[in-house]
Amino acid sequence: MVDTRRLRFQRTYLHRQPLSAINTDIYDAEKSIYTKHIVDRYNVQTPLTMRAKNGAHISIAEAALVDFGALHLQLDPKTLKFKAFLIPTPDSLVKSVNTLPFHTPWRAILLSKDAAGILTNRLILNLNEPCKIADISWIKPMKYCGIWWEMHAGKSTWDYAGSQNGNNLAGLTPSGKHAATTANTKRYIDFAAKNGLGGVLVEGWNTGWEDWFGKQKEEVFDFTKPYPDYDIDELTRYAKEKGVQLIMHHETSAAVPSYERQMDAAYSYMNKYGFPAVKTGYVGKLIPRGEWHDGQWMVNHYVRVAERTAKYRVMLDAHEPVRPSGLHRTYPNWLACEAARGQEFNAWSKGNPPSHECTLPFTRILGGPMDYTPGIFQIEVNQFDQNKKERVHTTVAKQLALYVTLYSPLQMAADMPENYEKRPDVFQFIRDVPVDWDDTRVLNAAVGDYLTVARREKGKTNWFVGSITDETPRDFVLKLDFLDAGKTYEATVYEDGPGAHYETDPYPVNIRKVTVRRGDVLKLKLAASGGTAISVMAK
Ligand code: NOJ
């Protein structure tokens, strides 16, 4: 049945527009999580990727952003010329305060005769300083699941005693909706162990969530104090027994000095319990008051966190930081960032339009891997509240393909175990897909429209293909000329099933197996905002 309450996107959300149509106000007006840079109708983020009439592509970018405000571009609507706009300090006349001698970040221009060439360009990464970490043996790509989407979808809460209850736990009674309990964490650990996922992220494990959202308050969170129903000793033991690693979560509520004061204690605590990775978060208006998420002070904070986590041999996944500029070359423990609209926006806002995932690789992801958190199977986010009309704006098959098209060495299987357990045949692709690669081929690409990528698994001869489209259904002919000559492979194709459409029926996934060799051809049929994911395993 067609859900007539579905949310529609205005044309202005689509990123294919002439320069004269730039209007970024719409993003700020729609839904805020108080993550702030300066929003101006004519200011655009970098990398800014443009297509000329002859098909050439140009991307204006920044690399090695350290000790400076982030580079935005401001359009003069009359002349259609851009000028550089640095995110300023709270005193908006001052852009940056530096001590001589100092280096500004790089300004880079990526040029290519087509869209695919922009994706294979490594200029931003290579303009960064070489690795500053002597021993990198502890830095390992990872697939993970976690206590996360269930809160965004409204099943449960981060807080223990109901939000707005203050952060003094004494006297608070549990609301019964807290997600990060010992029992629930064990459920996720079991699921990860059964399905070969290396990590389990747990959000809402520490005290403070009763008092966190939008208050611009200091000392809300304690990063070494679990809630009473989260038995960290037992969970560490249990995870170890099951061969799974726990990922810690540090929501700072953008109270950054409070976090800086606790960093050493927090990372020592992680070391004590053997947590290999931390996901940080900066939701809220910043403290120091007046600072911006993309300003010089915060840029330096993110680098301090990368350095400090490295000292403690902790891998980092930052949410709500400035968009990356290739610093993962210098600090390879900084595995991924969100730093753009991720999957979660689909749970509580109008969401990400079908063109969004077809745009990110050409813009935000040029600077570094994105923790987008793909893999939602329950597309309509009304499982726990029939009146909720938010939804993911893709088909299920497209969610699978994102594991290949959106590069990240840290990839989440973002949905809840109970939703995956309903569709084990479809989930098989997420079990199989790796997060580390030896080779990448861009098979077709058009910014904001479609993208097909093939990647070879690290150290193996298996290939994985992801193909995605925007709201336009498309047919592609895929020539398997990247496979090794003389080898036989089994391809498992996960494609949009009959009648699939992101708005009216996102769920059908057709799975077929084909024996293939180098040079064979596969025909792909992508639904509206659909996709195809293929595992090509050497026999
Ligand atoms: C925003 C983050 O991006 C999201 O992943 C997290 O669950 C919430 N903040 C709560 O910290």
Coordinates of C-alpha atoms and ligand atoms in Angstrom, one line a residue:
M1 CA 0.0 0.0 0.0
V2 CA 1.2 3.5 -0.8
D3 CA 1.9 5.5 2.3
T4 CA 0.5 8.9 1.4
R5 CA 2.1 10.6 4.4
R6 CA 5.6 10.1 2.9
L7 CA 7.9 13.0 3.0
R8 CA 8.8 14.6 -0.3
F9 CA 11.8 16.5 -1.3
Q10 CA 11.8 19.8 -2.9
R11 CA 13.8 20.1 -6.1
T12 CA 16.2 22.4 -4.4
Y13 CA 17.5 19.4 -2.4
L14 CA 19.0 17.9 -5.5
H15 CA 22.5 18.9 -6.0
R16 CA 22.4 19.3 -9.8
Q17 CA 21.9 23.0 -10.2
P18 CA 23.7 25.9 -11.8
L19 CA 25.9 28.1 -9.6
S20 CA 23.3 30.8 -9.8
A21 CA 20.8 28.6 -7.9
I22 CA 23.0 28.0 -4.8
N23 CA 20.9 28.4 -1.8
T24 CA 22.1 26.6 1.3
D25 CA 19.5 28.1 3.7
I26 CA 17.3 25.1 3.2
Y27 CA 19.6 22.7 5.0
D28 CA 19.7 24.8 8.2
A29 CA 16.0 25.5 8.2
E30 CA 15.0 21.9 7.9
K31 CA 16.3 20.2 11.1
S32 CA 19.1 21.2 13.4
I33 CA 21.1 19.1 15.8
Y34 CA 22.9 22.3 16.8
T35 CA 26.0 21.4 14.8
K36 CA 27.1 24.7 13.6
H37 CA 29.2 26.3 11.0
I38 CA 28.2 29.7 9.6
V39 CA 25.2 29.2 7.3
D40 CA 24.9 31.8 4.6
R41 CA 22.7 31.4 1.6
Y42 CA 25.8 31.7 -0.8
N43 CA 28.4 29.8 1.3
V44 CA 29.2 26.3 0.2
Q45 CA 31.4 23.7 1.8
T46 CA 34.5 22.3 0.2
P47 CA 35.2 20.0 -1.6
L48 CA 32.9 21.7 -4.1
T49 CA 32.6 19.6 -7.2
M50 CA 31.3 21.1 -10.4
R51 CA 30.6 19.7 -13.9
A52 CA 31.3 21.7 -17.0
K53 CA 29.2 21.5 -20.1
N54 CA 31.9 19.4 -21.9
G55 CA 31.8 16.8 -19.1
A56 CA 35.0 17.9 -17.4
H57 CA 34.8 17.9 -13.6
I58 CA 36.5 20.2 -11.2
S59 CA 36.6 20.0 -7.4
I60 CA 37.9 22.8 -5.2
A61 CA 39.2 21.3 -2.0
E62 CA 41.2 21.8 1.1
A63 CA 43.9 19.4 2.5
A64 CA 45.7 19.1 5.8
L65 CA 43.3 21.4 7.8
V66 CA 45.3 22.1 10.9
D67 CA 45.3 25.2 13.1
F68 CA 43.0 27.2 10.8
G69 CA 39.3 27.8 10.2
A70 CA 37.8 25.5 7.6
L71 CA 37.6 26.8 4.0
H72 CA 34.2 27.5 2.7
L73 CA 33.5 29.2 -0.6
Q74 CA 31.2 32.2 -0.9
L75 CA 29.5 33.0 -4.1
D76 CA 29.0 36.5 -5.4
P77 CA 25.6 35.9 -7.1
K78 CA 26.1 38.8 -9.4
T79 CA 29.5 37.9 -10.9
L80 CA 29.2 34.1 -10.1
K81 CA 32.7 34.2 -8.7
F82 CA 33.7 32.5 -5.5
K83 CA 35.9 33.9 -2.8
A84 CA 37.4 32.0 0.1
F85 CA 35.5 32.2 3.4
L86 CA 37.2 30.9 6.5
I87 CA 35.1 30.0 9.4
P88 CA 36.0 32.6 12.0
T89 CA 36.7 32.8 15.7
P90 CA 33.9 34.0 18.0
D91 CA 35.1 37.5 17.3
S92 CA 34.1 37.2 13.7
L93 CA 36.6 39.8 12.5
V94 CA 39.4 37.4 13.4
K95 CA 39.7 34.4 11.2
S96 CA 42.7 32.7 12.7
V97 CA 45.4 33.3 15.3
N98 CA 48.7 31.7 14.6
T99 CA 52.3 31.7 15.8
L100 CA 55.1 32.2 13.3
P101 CA 56.4 30.2 11.5
F102 CA 53.2 28.4 10.4
H103 CA 51.7 26.6 7.4
T104 CA 48.3 27.2 6.1
P105 CA 46.3 24.2 4.9
W106 CA 46.6 23.4 1.2
R107 CA 44.1 24.6 -1.3
A108 CA 43.7 22.0 -4.0
I109 CA 42.0 21.8 -7.3
L110 CA 41.1 18.4 -8.6
L111 CA 40.6 18.2 -12.4
S112 CA 39.3 15.3 -14.4
K113 CA 37.8 14.8 -17.8
D114 CA 35.0 12.8 -16.2
A115 CA 33.3 12.1 -12.9
A116 CA 35.1 8.8 -12.3
G117 CA 38.5 10.5 -12.4
I118 CA 37.5 12.8 -9.4
L119 CA 36.9 9.6 -7.4
T120 CA 40.3 8.0 -8.1
N121 CA 42.3 11.2 -7.5
R122 CA 44.5 10.9 -4.3
L123 CA 45.7 14.5 -4.2
I124 CA 43.9 15.5 -0.9
L125 CA 45.3 12.5 0.9
N126 CA 48.8 13.0 -0.5
L127 CA 49.0 16.7 0.4
N128 CA 48.9 15.6 4.1
E129 CA 52.0 14.9 6.2
P130 CA 53.1 11.3 6.3
C131 CA 52.1 9.1 9.2
K132 CA 53.1 10.3 12.6
I133 CA 52.4 7.1 14.4
A134 CA 55.5 4.8 14.7
D135 CA 53.7 1.5 15.2
I136 CA 50.4 1.1 13.4
S137 CA 50.0 -2.6 13.9
W138 CA 47.0 -2.1 16.2
I139 CA 45.0 -0.1 13.7
K140 CA 42.6 -2.5 12.1
P141 CA 39.6 -1.9 9.8
M142 CA 36.4 -3.3 11.3
K143 CA 32.7 -4.1 10.7
Y144 CA 30.5 -3.4 13.6
C145 CA 26.9 -3.4 14.8
G146 CA 25.6 -1.6 17.8
I147 CA 23.1 -0.2 20.3
W148 CA 22.3 2.8 18.2
W149 CA 19.5 2.7 15.6
E150 CA 17.1 1.4 18.2
M151 CA 17.3 4.8 19.9
H152 CA 17.1 6.8 16.7
A153 CA 14.1 4.7 15.7
G154 CA 12.4 5.3 19.1
K155 CA 12.5 1.7 20.5
S156 CA 14.6 2.7 23.5
T157 CA 16.6 5.6 25.0
W158 CA 20.2 6.7 25.6
D159 CA 19.2 7.9 29.1
Y160 CA 18.5 5.6 32.1
A161 CA 15.9 7.6 33.9
G162 CA 14.1 9.7 31.3
S163 CA 15.5 12.8 29.7
Q164 CA 15.4 16.2 31.3
N165 CA 15.9 14.6 34.7
G166 CA 19.3 16.2 35.5
N167 CA 22.5 14.3 35.7
N168 CA 22.5 13.4 39.4
L169 CA 21.7 9.8 39.4
A170 CA 20.9 9.6 43.1
G171 CA 17.2 9.2 43.5
L172 CA 16.5 8.6 39.8
T173 CA 14.4 5.6 38.9
P174 CA 15.1 3.7 35.7
S175 CA 12.5 4.4 33.0
G176 CA 12.6 0.9 31.7
K177 CA 13.5 2.1 28.2
H178 CA 17.3 2.3 28.6
A179 CA 19.0 0.5 25.7
A180 CA 22.6 0.0 27.0
T181 CA 21.8 -2.7 29.6
T182 CA 24.0 -5.7 30.2
A183 CA 21.4 -8.0 28.7
N184 CA 20.9 -6.0 25.6
T185 CA 24.6 -5.5 25.0
K186 CA 25.0 -9.3 25.3
R187 CA 22.3 -9.7 22.6
Y188 CA 24.3 -7.6 20.2
I189 CA 27.6 -9.3 21.2
D190 CA 26.0 -12.7 20.3
F191 CA 24.7 -11.3 17.0
A192 CA 28.1 -9.9 16.1
A193 CA 29.9 -13.2 17.1
K194 CA 27.4 -15.2 15.0
N195 CA 27.8 -13.0 11.9
G196 CA 31.5 -12.2 11.9
L197 CA 31.2 -8.6 12.9
G198 CA 34.3 -7.5 14.8
G199 CA 32.8 -4.8 17.0
V200 CA 29.8 -3.7 19.0
L201 CA 29.2 0.0 19.6
V202 CA 27.3 0.8 22.8
E203 CA 25.8 4.3 23.1
G204 CA 24.1 5.5 26.3
W205 CA 26.4 3.4 28.6
N206 CA 27.6 6.3 30.7
T207 CA 26.0 8.8 33.0
G208 CA 24.8 12.2 31.8
W209 CA 22.1 11.5 29.1
E210 CA 19.3 12.7 31.3
D211 CA 20.7 16.2 30.9
W212 CA 22.3 16.2 27.5
F213 CA 20.3 17.7 24.6
G214 CA 20.7 21.3 23.5
K215 CA 21.6 22.8 26.9
Q216 CA 25.1 24.1 26.3
K217 CA 26.1 22.9 29.7
E218 CA 29.5 21.8 31.1
E219 CA 30.3 18.6 32.9
V220 CA 27.2 16.7 31.7
F221 CA 28.9 13.4 30.9
D222 CA 31.2 11.3 32.9
F223 CA 33.3 9.1 30.6
T224 CA 34.4 6.6 33.3
K225 CA 31.0 6.1 35.0
P226 CA 28.7 3.5 33.6
Y227 CA 25.0 3.4 34.4
P228 CA 24.1 0.9 37.1
D229 CA 22.5 -1.5 34.6
Y230 CA 25.6 -1.6 32.4
D231 CA 28.0 -4.1 34.0
I232 CA 31.3 -3.2 32.2
D233 CA 33.4 -5.9 33.9
E234 CA 31.0 -8.7 32.9
L235 CA 30.5 -7.3 29.4
T236 CA 34.3 -7.1 28.8
R237 CA 34.6 -10.7 29.9
Y238 CA 31.7 -11.8 27.8
A239 CA 32.8 -10.0 24.6
K240 CA 36.3 -11.5 25.0
E241 CA 34.9 -14.9 25.3
K242 CA 32.9 -14.4 22.1
G243 CA 35.8 -12.9 20.2
V244 CA 34.1 -9.5 19.8
Q245 CA 35.4 -6.0 20.7
L246 CA 33.4 -3.3 22.3
I247 CA 33.5 0.2 20.8
M248 CA 33.1 3.0 23.3
H249 CA 30.9 6.1 22.8
H250 CA 31.8 9.6 24.0
E251 CA 29.0 12.1 23.3
T252 CA 30.6 15.3 24.4
S253 CA 27.3 17.4 23.9
A254 CA 29.8 19.9 22.4
A255 CA 31.0 20.8 25.9
V256 CA 34.6 20.4 24.6
P257 CA 36.7 21.7 27.6
S258 CA 34.8 19.2 29.8
Y259 CA 35.8 16.5 27.4
E260 CA 39.4 17.6 27.2
R261 CA 39.7 17.5 30.9
Q262 CA 38.5 13.9 30.9
M263 CA 40.4 12.6 27.8
D264 CA 43.3 11.0 29.6
A265 CA 41.1 9.4 32.2
A266 CA 38.6 8.2 29.5
Y267 CA 41.2 6.7 27.2
S268 CA 43.0 5.0 30.2
Y269 CA 39.6 3.5 31.2
M270 CA 39.2 2.2 27.6
N271 CA 42.7 0.7 27.8
K272 CA 41.9 -0.9 31.1
Y273 CA 38.8 -2.7 29.6
G274 CA 40.5 -3.3 26.2
F275 CA 38.2 -1.1 24.1
P276 CA 40.0 -0.6 20.7
A277 CA 37.9 2.3 19.3
V278 CA 35.9 5.3 20.3
K279 CA 33.1 7.1 18.6
T280 CA 33.0 10.7 19.6
G281 CA 30.1 13.1 19.1
Y282 CA 29.6 16.9 19.2
V283 CA 25.8 17.5 19.2
G284 CA 25.0 20.9 20.5
K285 CA 26.0 24.5 20.5
L286 CA 29.6 24.6 21.4
I287 CA 31.4 25.4 24.6
P288 CA 33.5 27.6 24.4
R289 CA 30.5 29.6 23.6
G290 CA 30.6 31.4 20.3
E291 CA 33.0 28.9 18.7
W292 CA 31.9 27.0 15.5
H293 CA 32.3 23.3 14.8
D294 CA 34.4 24.3 11.8
G295 CA 36.5 27.1 13.4
Q296 CA 40.2 27.1 14.3
W297 CA 39.7 26.2 17.9
M298 CA 37.6 23.1 17.1
V299 CA 39.9 22.1 14.2
N300 CA 42.7 22.0 16.7
H301 CA 40.6 20.0 19.2
Y302 CA 39.8 17.3 16.6
V303 CA 43.6 17.0 15.9
R304 CA 44.3 16.8 19.7
V305 CA 41.8 14.0 20.0
A306 CA 43.5 12.1 17.1
E307 CA 46.9 12.5 18.7
R308 CA 45.8 11.6 22.2
T309 CA 43.8 8.6 21.1
A310 CA 46.9 7.4 19.1
K311 CA 48.9 7.7 22.3
Y312 CA 46.5 5.3 24.0
R313 CA 46.3 3.1 20.9
V314 CA 42.7 3.9 20.4
M315 CA 41.0 4.1 16.9
L316 CA 38.8 7.1 16.3
D317 CA 35.5 7.7 14.6
A318 CA 34.3 11.3 15.0
H319 CA 30.7 12.3 14.5
E320 CA 29.9 16.0 14.0
P321 CA 33.5 17.2 13.4
V322 CA 34.6 19.4 10.6
R323 CA 34.6 17.5 7.3
P324 CA 37.9 15.7 6.8
S325 CA 40.8 16.9 4.7
G326 CA 43.0 13.8 4.4
L327 CA 44.4 13.9 7.9
H328 CA 43.9 10.1 8.2
R329 CA 47.2 9.9 6.3
T330 CA 49.0 11.5 9.2
Y331 CA 46.9 9.9 11.9
P332 CA 45.7 6.6 10.5
N333 CA 44.0 5.7 13.8
W334 CA 41.4 8.4 12.7
L335 CA 39.6 5.7 10.8
A336 CA 36.4 7.6 9.9
C337 CA 34.2 10.5 10.5
E338 CA 30.5 11.3 9.9
A339 CA 30.9 15.0 9.1
A340 CA 27.9 15.2 6.7
R341 CA 24.3 14.0 6.8
G342 CA 24.6 10.4 7.7
Q343 CA 21.9 7.7 7.8
E344 CA 20.6 8.9 11.2
F345 CA 19.0 11.9 9.5
N346 CA 16.5 9.5 7.9
A347 CA 15.2 8.5 11.4
W348 CA 14.2 11.9 12.6
S349 CA 14.2 14.5 9.8
K350 CA 12.9 14.7 6.3
G351 CA 16.0 12.6 5.6
N352 CA 18.5 12.3 2.8
P353 CA 17.2 12.5 -0.7
P354 CA 17.9 9.7 -3.2
S355 CA 20.7 11.7 -4.8
H356 CA 22.5 12.1 -1.5
E357 CA 24.5 8.8 -1.5
C358 CA 25.2 9.4 -5.2
T359 CA 26.7 12.8 -4.3
L360 CA 28.8 12.1 -1.1
P361 CA 31.7 10.2 -2.8
F362 CA 32.3 13.2 -5.1
T363 CA 32.3 15.8 -2.3
R364 CA 32.5 15.0 1.4
I365 CA 34.2 11.6 1.0
L366 CA 37.0 13.0 -1.2
G367 CA 38.5 14.3 2.2
G368 CA 38.3 10.9 4.0
P369 CA 36.2 7.9 4.9
M370 CA 32.6 8.4 6.1
D371 CA 30.9 6.5 8.9
Y372 CA 27.6 6.7 7.1
T373 CA 26.2 3.7 8.8
P374 CA 24.4 1.8 6.0
G375 CA 22.4 -1.4 6.1
I376 CA 18.9 -0.4 7.2
F377 CA 16.4 -3.1 6.3
Q378 CA 13.3 -1.7 8.0
I379 CA 13.0 1.3 5.6
E380 CA 10.0 2.9 7.3
V381 CA 11.0 4.1 10.7
N382 CA 7.5 3.4 12.2
Q383 CA 8.3 0.1 13.9
F384 CA 7.7 1.5 17.3
D385 CA 5.3 4.3 16.6
Q386 CA 2.8 3.9 13.8
N387 CA 2.5 7.7 13.5
K388 CA 6.2 8.2 12.7
K389 CA 6.5 9.0 9.0
E390 CA 10.2 9.3 8.7
R391 CA 11.9 6.7 6.4
V392 CA 15.0 5.8 4.6
H393 CA 14.8 7.1 1.0
T394 CA 16.3 4.0 -0.7
T395 CA 15.4 0.4 -1.5
V396 CA 16.9 -2.3 0.7
A397 CA 19.2 -3.4 -2.2
K398 CA 20.7 0.1 -2.4
Q399 CA 21.5 -0.2 1.3
L400 CA 23.6 -3.2 0.5
A401 CA 25.4 -1.5 -2.4
L402 CA 26.4 1.4 -0.1
Y403 CA 29.0 -0.9 1.6
V404 CA 30.9 -0.8 -1.6
T405 CA 30.2 2.7 -3.0
L406 CA 30.7 4.6 0.3
Y407 CA 34.3 3.8 1.3
S408 CA 35.1 3.4 4.9
P409 CA 37.4 1.0 6.8
L410 CA 34.8 1.2 9.6
Q411 CA 31.4 0.1 8.4
M412 CA 28.4 -0.4 10.6
A413 CA 25.6 -3.0 10.1
A414 CA 23.3 -0.3 11.4
D415 CA 19.9 -1.9 11.8
M416 CA 18.8 -4.0 14.8
P417 CA 19.5 -7.7 15.0
E418 CA 15.8 -8.5 14.9
N419 CA 15.4 -6.8 11.5
Y420 CA 18.4 -8.7 10.1
E421 CA 17.2 -12.0 11.5
K422 CA 14.0 -11.7 9.5
R423 CA 16.1 -11.6 6.2
P424 CA 19.2 -13.8 6.7
D425 CA 19.5 -14.4 2.9
V426 CA 19.8 -10.6 2.3
F427 CA 22.0 -10.1 5.3
Q428 CA 24.5 -12.6 3.9
F429 CA 25.9 -9.8 1.7
I430 CA 26.7 -7.7 4.8
R431 CA 28.3 -10.7 6.4
D432 CA 30.5 -11.2 3.3
V433 CA 31.5 -7.7 2.3
P434 CA 35.0 -6.7 3.6
V435 CA 36.1 -3.3 4.8
D436 CA 39.6 -3.4 3.5
W437 CA 40.5 -3.4 -0.2
D438 CA 43.5 -3.9 -2.5
D439 CA 42.0 -2.5 -5.7
T440 CA 39.2 -0.2 -6.7
R441 CA 37.6 0.4 -10.1
V442 CA 35.0 3.0 -10.9
L443 CA 32.8 1.4 -13.5
N444 CA 30.5 4.3 -14.2
A445 CA 29.8 7.6 -12.4
A446 CA 27.7 10.7 -12.7
V447 CA 27.7 13.1 -9.7
G448 CA 24.3 12.9 -7.9
D449 CA 22.9 10.5 -10.4
Y450 CA 24.5 7.1 -10.2
L451 CA 27.7 5.2 -9.3
T452 CA 29.1 1.7 -9.8
V453 CA 32.3 0.6 -8.1
A454 CA 34.1 -2.7 -8.0
R455 CA 36.6 -3.4 -5.2
R456 CA 38.9 -6.4 -4.6
E457 CA 39.1 -7.7 -1.1
K458 CA 42.5 -7.2 0.6
G459 CA 44.8 -10.1 0.1
K460 CA 42.1 -12.1 -1.7
T461 CA 40.9 -12.6 -5.3
N462 CA 37.2 -11.9 -4.4
W463 CA 35.5 -8.8 -5.8
F464 CA 32.5 -6.9 -4.6
V465 CA 30.4 -4.6 -6.7
G466 CA 28.0 -1.8 -5.6
S467 CA 25.8 0.1 -8.0
I468 CA 23.4 2.8 -6.9
T469 CA 21.1 5.3 -8.5
D470 CA 19.1 8.4 -7.5
E471 CA 15.3 8.6 -8.0
T472 CA 15.7 7.5 -11.6
P473 CA 15.5 3.8 -12.3
R474 CA 18.5 2.7 -14.5
D475 CA 19.7 -0.3 -16.4
F476 CA 23.5 -1.0 -16.6
V477 CA 25.5 -3.6 -18.5
L478 CA 28.4 -4.6 -16.3
K479 CA 31.5 -6.0 -18.1
L480 CA 33.5 -8.2 -15.7
D481 CA 36.8 -7.4 -17.3
F482 CA 38.5 -6.7 -13.9
L483 CA 38.4 -10.3 -12.9
D484 CA 41.6 -12.5 -13.1
A485 CA 41.9 -14.3 -16.4
G486 CA 41.6 -18.1 -16.2
K487 CA 39.7 -18.1 -12.8
T488 CA 36.1 -19.1 -12.2
Y489 CA 34.0 -17.1 -9.8
E490 CA 30.5 -17.4 -8.2
A491 CA 28.7 -14.1 -8.3
T492 CA 25.8 -13.6 -6.0
V493 CA 23.7 -10.7 -7.2
Y494 CA 21.4 -8.9 -4.7
E495 CA 19.1 -6.7 -6.8
D496 CA 15.9 -4.8 -6.6
G497 CA 13.1 -7.3 -6.8
P498 CA 9.9 -7.0 -8.9
G499 CA 8.1 -3.7 -8.2
A500 CA 10.8 -2.3 -6.0
H501 CA 10.6 1.5 -5.6
Y502 CA 12.1 3.5 -2.8
E503 CA 8.7 5.2 -2.0
T504 CA 6.1 2.6 -2.7
D505 CA 7.8 -0.7 -2.0
P506 CA 11.5 -0.6 -1.0
Y507 CA 11.7 -4.1 0.3
P508 CA 11.9 -6.7 -2.5
V509 CA 15.4 -8.0 -3.0
N510 CA 16.0 -10.7 -5.7
I511 CA 19.0 -12.9 -5.1
R512 CA 20.6 -14.9 -7.9
K513 CA 23.8 -16.8 -8.3
V514 CA 25.8 -16.9 -11.6
T515 CA 29.1 -18.6 -12.5
V516 CA 31.2 -15.9 -14.2
R517 CA 34.7 -15.5 -15.7
R518 CA 36.7 -12.4 -16.8
G519 CA 35.0 -10.6 -19.7
D520 CA 31.4 -11.9 -18.9
V521 CA 28.6 -9.5 -18.8
L522 CA 26.0 -9.0 -16.1
K523 CA 22.8 -7.0 -16.7
L524 CA 21.8 -4.8 -13.8
K525 CA 18.3 -3.3 -13.3
L526 CA 18.2 -0.6 -10.6
A527 CA 14.8 0.6 -9.3
A528 CA 14.1 4.2 -8.3
S529 CA 16.7 5.0 -5.6
G530 CA 17.7 1.4 -5.9
G531 CA 20.9 -0.5 -6.2
T532 CA 22.6 -3.8 -6.9
A533 CA 25.3 -5.4 -4.7
I534 CA 27.3 -8.3 -5.9
S535 CA 29.8 -10.6 -4.2
V536 CA 32.1 -12.3 -6.8
M537 CA 33.9 -15.1 -4.9
A538 CA 36.8 -17.0 -6.5
K539 CA 35.9 -20.7 -6.7
Ligands
NOJ1 C1 24.8 12.2 16.8 C2 25.6 11.2 16.3 O1 26.0 11.4 15.0 C3 24.8 9.9 16.4 O2 25.4 8.8 15.7 C4 24.7 9.6 17.9 O3 23.9 8.4 18.0 C5 24.0 10.8 18.5 N1 24.6 12.0 18.2 C6 24.0 10.6 20.0 O4 25.3 10.9 20.5

